CSV table of C-alpha atoms in Angstrom, one decimal:
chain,number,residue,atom,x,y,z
A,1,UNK,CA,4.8,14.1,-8.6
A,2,UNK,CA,3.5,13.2,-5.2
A,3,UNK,CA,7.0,13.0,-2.2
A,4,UNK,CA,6.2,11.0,0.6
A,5,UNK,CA,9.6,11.1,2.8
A,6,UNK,CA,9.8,8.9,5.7
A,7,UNK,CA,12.7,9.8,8.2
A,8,UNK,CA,14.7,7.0,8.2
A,9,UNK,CA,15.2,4.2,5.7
A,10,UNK,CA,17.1,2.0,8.2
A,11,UNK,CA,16.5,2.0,12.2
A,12,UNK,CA,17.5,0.0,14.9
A,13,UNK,CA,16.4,0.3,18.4
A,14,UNK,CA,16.7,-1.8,21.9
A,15,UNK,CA,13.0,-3.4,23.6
A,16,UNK,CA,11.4,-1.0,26.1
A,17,UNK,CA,12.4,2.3,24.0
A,18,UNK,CA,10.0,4.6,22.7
A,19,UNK,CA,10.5,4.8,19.0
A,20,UNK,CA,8.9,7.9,16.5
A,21,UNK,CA,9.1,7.3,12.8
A,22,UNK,CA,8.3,11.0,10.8
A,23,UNK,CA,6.2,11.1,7.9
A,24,UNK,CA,5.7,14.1,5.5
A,25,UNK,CA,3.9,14.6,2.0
A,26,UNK,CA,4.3,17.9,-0.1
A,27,UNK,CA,1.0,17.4,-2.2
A,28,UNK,CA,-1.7,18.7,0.3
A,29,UNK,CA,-3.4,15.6,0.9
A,30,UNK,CA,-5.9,15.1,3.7
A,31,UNK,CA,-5.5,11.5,4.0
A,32,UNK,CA,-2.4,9.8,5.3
A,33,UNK,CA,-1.7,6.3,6.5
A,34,UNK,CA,0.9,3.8,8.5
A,35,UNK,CA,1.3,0.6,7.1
A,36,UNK,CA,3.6,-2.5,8.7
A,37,UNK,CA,4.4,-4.8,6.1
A,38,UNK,CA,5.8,-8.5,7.4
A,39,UNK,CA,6.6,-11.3,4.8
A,40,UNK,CA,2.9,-13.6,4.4
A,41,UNK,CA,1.3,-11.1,5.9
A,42,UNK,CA,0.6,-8.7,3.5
A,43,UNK,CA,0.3,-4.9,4.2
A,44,UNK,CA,-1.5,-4.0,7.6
A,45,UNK,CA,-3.0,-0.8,8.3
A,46,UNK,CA,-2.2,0.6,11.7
A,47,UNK,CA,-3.8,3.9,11.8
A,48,UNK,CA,-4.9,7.2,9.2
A,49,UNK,CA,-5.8,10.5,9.8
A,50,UNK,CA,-8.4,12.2,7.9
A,51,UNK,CA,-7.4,15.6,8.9
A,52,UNK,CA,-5.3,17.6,11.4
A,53,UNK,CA,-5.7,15.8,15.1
A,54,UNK,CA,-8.3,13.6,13.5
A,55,UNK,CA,-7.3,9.6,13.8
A,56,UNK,CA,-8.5,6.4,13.3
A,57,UNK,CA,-7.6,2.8,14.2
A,58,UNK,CA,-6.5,0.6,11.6
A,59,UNK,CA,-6.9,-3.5,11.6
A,60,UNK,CA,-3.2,-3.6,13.9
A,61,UNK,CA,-3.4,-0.2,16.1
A,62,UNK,CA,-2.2,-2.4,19.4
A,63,UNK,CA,1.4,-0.8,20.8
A,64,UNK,CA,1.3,2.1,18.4
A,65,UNK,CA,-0.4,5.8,18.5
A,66,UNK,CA,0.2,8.5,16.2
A,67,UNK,CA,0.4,12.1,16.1
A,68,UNK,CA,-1.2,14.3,13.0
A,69,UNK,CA,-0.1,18.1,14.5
A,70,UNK,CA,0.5,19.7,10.7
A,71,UNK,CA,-1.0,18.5,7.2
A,72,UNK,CA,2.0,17.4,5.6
A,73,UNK,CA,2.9,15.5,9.1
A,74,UNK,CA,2.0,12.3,9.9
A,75,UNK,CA,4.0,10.7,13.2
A,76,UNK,CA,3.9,7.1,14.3
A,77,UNK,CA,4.7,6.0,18.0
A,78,UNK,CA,6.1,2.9,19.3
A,79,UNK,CA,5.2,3.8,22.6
A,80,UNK,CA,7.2,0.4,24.2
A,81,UNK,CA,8.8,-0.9,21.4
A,82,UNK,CA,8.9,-5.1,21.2
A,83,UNK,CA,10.9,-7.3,19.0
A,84,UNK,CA,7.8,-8.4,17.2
A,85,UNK,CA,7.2,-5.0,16.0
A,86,UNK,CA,10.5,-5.5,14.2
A,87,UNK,CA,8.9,-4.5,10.2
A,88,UNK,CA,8.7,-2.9,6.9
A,89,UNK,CA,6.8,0.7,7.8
A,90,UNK,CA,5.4,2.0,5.2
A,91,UNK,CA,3.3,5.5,5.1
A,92,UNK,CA,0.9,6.8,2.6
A,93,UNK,CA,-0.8,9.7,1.9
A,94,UNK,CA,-4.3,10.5,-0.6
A,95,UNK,CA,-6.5,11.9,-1.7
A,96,UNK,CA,-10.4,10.8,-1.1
A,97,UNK,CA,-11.0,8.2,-3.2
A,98,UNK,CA,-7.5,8.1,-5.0
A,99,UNK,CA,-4.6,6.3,-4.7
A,100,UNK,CA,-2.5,5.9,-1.9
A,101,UNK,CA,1.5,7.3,-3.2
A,102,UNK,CA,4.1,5.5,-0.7
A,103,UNK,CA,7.0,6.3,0.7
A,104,UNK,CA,10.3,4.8,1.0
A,105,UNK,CA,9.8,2.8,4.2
A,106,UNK,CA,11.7,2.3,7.2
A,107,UNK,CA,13.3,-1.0,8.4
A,108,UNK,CA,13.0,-1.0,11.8
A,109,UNK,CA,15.1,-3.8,13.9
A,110,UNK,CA,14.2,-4.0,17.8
A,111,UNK,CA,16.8,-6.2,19.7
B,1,UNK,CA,-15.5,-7.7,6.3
B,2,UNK,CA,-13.8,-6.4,2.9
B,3,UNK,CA,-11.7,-9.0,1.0
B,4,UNK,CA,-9.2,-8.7,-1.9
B,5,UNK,CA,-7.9,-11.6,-2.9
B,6,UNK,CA,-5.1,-13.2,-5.1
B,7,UNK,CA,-3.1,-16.0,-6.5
B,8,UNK,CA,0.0,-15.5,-4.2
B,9,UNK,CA,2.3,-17.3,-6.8
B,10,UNK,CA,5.2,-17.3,-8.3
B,11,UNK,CA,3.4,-16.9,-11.9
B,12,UNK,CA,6.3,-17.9,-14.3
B,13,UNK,CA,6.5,-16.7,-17.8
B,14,UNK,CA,8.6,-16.1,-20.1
B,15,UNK,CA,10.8,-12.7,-21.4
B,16,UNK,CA,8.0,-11.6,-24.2
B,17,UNK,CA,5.3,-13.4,-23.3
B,18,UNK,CA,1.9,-12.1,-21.8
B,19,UNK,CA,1.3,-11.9,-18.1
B,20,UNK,CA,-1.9,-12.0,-16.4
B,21,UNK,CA,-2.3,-11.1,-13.0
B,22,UNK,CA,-5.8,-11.7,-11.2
B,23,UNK,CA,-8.2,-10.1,-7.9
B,24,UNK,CA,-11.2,-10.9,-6.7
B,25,UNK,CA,-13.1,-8.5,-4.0
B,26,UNK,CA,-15.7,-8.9,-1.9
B,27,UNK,CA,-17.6,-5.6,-1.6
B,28,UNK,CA,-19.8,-4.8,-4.2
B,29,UNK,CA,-20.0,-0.7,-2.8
B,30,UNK,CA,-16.2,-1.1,-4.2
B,31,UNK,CA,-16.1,2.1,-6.8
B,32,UNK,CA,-11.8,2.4,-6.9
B,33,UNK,CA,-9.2,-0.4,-8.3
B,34,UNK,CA,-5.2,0.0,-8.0
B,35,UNK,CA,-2.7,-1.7,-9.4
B,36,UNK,CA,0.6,-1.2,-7.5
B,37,UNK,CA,4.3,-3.0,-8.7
B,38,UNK,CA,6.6,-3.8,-5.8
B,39,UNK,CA,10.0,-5.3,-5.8
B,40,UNK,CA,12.0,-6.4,-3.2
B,41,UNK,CA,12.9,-4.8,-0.3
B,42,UNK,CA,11.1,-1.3,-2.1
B,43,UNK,CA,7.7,0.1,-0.9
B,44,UNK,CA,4.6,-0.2,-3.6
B,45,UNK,CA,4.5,2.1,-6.8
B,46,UNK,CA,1.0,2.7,-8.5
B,47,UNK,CA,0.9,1.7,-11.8
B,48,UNK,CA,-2.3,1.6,-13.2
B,49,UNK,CA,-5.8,3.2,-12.1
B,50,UNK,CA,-9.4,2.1,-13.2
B,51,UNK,CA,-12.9,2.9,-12.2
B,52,UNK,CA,-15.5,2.0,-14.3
B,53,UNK,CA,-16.2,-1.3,-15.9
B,54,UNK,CA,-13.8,-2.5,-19.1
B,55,UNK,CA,-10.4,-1.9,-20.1
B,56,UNK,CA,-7.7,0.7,-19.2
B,57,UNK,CA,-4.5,0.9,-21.3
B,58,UNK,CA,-1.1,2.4,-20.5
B,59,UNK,CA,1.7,1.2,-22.5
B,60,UNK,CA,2.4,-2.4,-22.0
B,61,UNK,CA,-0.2,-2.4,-18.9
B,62,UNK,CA,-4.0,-3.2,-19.3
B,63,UNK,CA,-6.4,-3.3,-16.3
B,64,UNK,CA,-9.6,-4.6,-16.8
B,65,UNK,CA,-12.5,-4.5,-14.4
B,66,UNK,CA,-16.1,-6.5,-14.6
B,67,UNK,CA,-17.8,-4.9,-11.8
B,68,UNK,CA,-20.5,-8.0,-11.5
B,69,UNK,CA,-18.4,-10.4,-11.7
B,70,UNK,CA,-16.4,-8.0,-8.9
B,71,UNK,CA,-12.7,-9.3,-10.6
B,72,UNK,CA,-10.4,-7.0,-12.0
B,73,UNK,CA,-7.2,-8.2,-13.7
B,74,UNK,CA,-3.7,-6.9,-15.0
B,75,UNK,CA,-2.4,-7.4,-18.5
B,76,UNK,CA,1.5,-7.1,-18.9
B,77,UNK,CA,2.2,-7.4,-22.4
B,78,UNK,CA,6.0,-8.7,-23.5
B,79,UNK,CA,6.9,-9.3,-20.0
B,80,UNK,CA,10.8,-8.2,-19.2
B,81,UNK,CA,12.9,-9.6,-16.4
B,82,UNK,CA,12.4,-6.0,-15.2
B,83,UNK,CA,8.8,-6.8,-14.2
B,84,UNK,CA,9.7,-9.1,-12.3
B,85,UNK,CA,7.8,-7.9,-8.7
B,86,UNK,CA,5.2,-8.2,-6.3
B,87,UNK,CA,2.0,-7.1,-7.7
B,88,UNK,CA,-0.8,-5.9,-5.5
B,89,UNK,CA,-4.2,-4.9,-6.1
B,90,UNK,CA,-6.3,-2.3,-3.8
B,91,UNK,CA,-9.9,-1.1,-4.0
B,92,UNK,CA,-11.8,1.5,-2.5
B,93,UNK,CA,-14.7,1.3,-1.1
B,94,UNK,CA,-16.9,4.6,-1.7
B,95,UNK,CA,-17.5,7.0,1.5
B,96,UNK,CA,-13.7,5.1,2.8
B,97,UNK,CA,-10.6,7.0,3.2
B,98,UNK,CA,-8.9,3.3,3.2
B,99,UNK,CA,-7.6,0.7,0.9
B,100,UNK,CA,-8.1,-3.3,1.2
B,101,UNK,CA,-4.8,-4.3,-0.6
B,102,UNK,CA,-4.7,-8.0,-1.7
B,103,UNK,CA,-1.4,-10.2,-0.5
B,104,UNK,CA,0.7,-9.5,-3.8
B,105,UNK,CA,1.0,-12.0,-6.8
B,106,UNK,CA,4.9,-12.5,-7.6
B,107,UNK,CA,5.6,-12.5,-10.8
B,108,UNK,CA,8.7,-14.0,-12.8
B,109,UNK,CA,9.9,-13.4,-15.9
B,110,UNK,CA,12.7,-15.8,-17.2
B,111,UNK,CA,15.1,-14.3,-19.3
């Protein structure tokens, strides 16, 4: 079975810090994704990778970067984190053309 | 722009009963169609797969896809309170390392 483990489940942080949620997949998949996930909203890609160092902006990459060093890695950055990026993060790695597997999520409160 | 649309809900049906859970999209390049079953507070879990044109089924799960039409739908036979979720649909467009996810239909099954 496909693990996608996401650092945290549960994260609270103050406005102004800079905040790193840690993604990592065991099944050798060159795609991997960041979701944010907000009630009516839907799910709301930020960014993907292809492939090591390779990234691409999603539909909601404002406020965030990411940082693809190692394969099975897959780092998002709040670089000034803002109490409306309070959210459900959600990362997901594939396959081409395959299904996205998801992990856990993180909860992330910024007060 | 790629669209995936659904019936946000709540559907309401009854414990044994047949659920049926619709998706429209608006690419017709689109070549991949998830199914993925979330509950609340929980990330999204793939539960059914289908890529060419009629009906895929797994257990008490049938997907059903009419490319020219460009609608795919989920069949849950003898619902159970347990399937009771959120129930999103994705697609893939070909030469795209990304999904377009729909909002989520809830679905309720009373007891």
């Amino acid at each position: 079975d496909v693990k996608v483990t996401q650092s945290s489940r549960y994260l609270v942080k103050r406005t102004g810090e800079k905040v790193f949620l840690e993604c990592v997949q065991d099944m050798d998949h060159e795609n991997m994704f960041w979701y944010r996930q907000d009630p009516g909203l839907g799910l709301r890609l930020i960014y993907f990778s292809y492939d090591v160092k390779m990234k691409e902006k999603g539909d909601i990459p404002e406020g965030y970067s990411v940082s693809r060093e190692k394969k099975e890695r897959f780092s998002l950055i709040l670089e000034s984190a803002s109490t409306n990026q309070t959210s459900m993060y959600l990362c997901a790695s594939s396959l081409q053309g395959q299904p996205q597997h998801f992990g856990d999520g993180t909860r992330l409160s910024i007060l | 722009q790629k669209e995936v649309e659904q019936n946000s809900g709540p559907l309401s049906v009854p414990e044994g009963a047949i659920a049926s859970l619709n998706c429209t999209y608006s690419d017709r390049g689109s070549q991949s169609f998830f199914w993925y079953r979330q509950y609340s507070g929980k990330s999204p879990e793939l539960i059914m797969s289908i890529y060419s044109n009629g009906d895929k089924e797994d257990g008490r799960f049938t997907a059903q896809l009419n490319k020219a039409s460009q609608y795919v739908s989920l069949l849950i036979r003898d619902s159970q309170p347990s399937d009771s979720a959120t129930y999103l649909c994705a697609v893939n467009s070909a030469g795209y390392s990304t999904l377009t996810f729909g909002k989520g239909t809830m679905l309720l099954v009373s007891p």
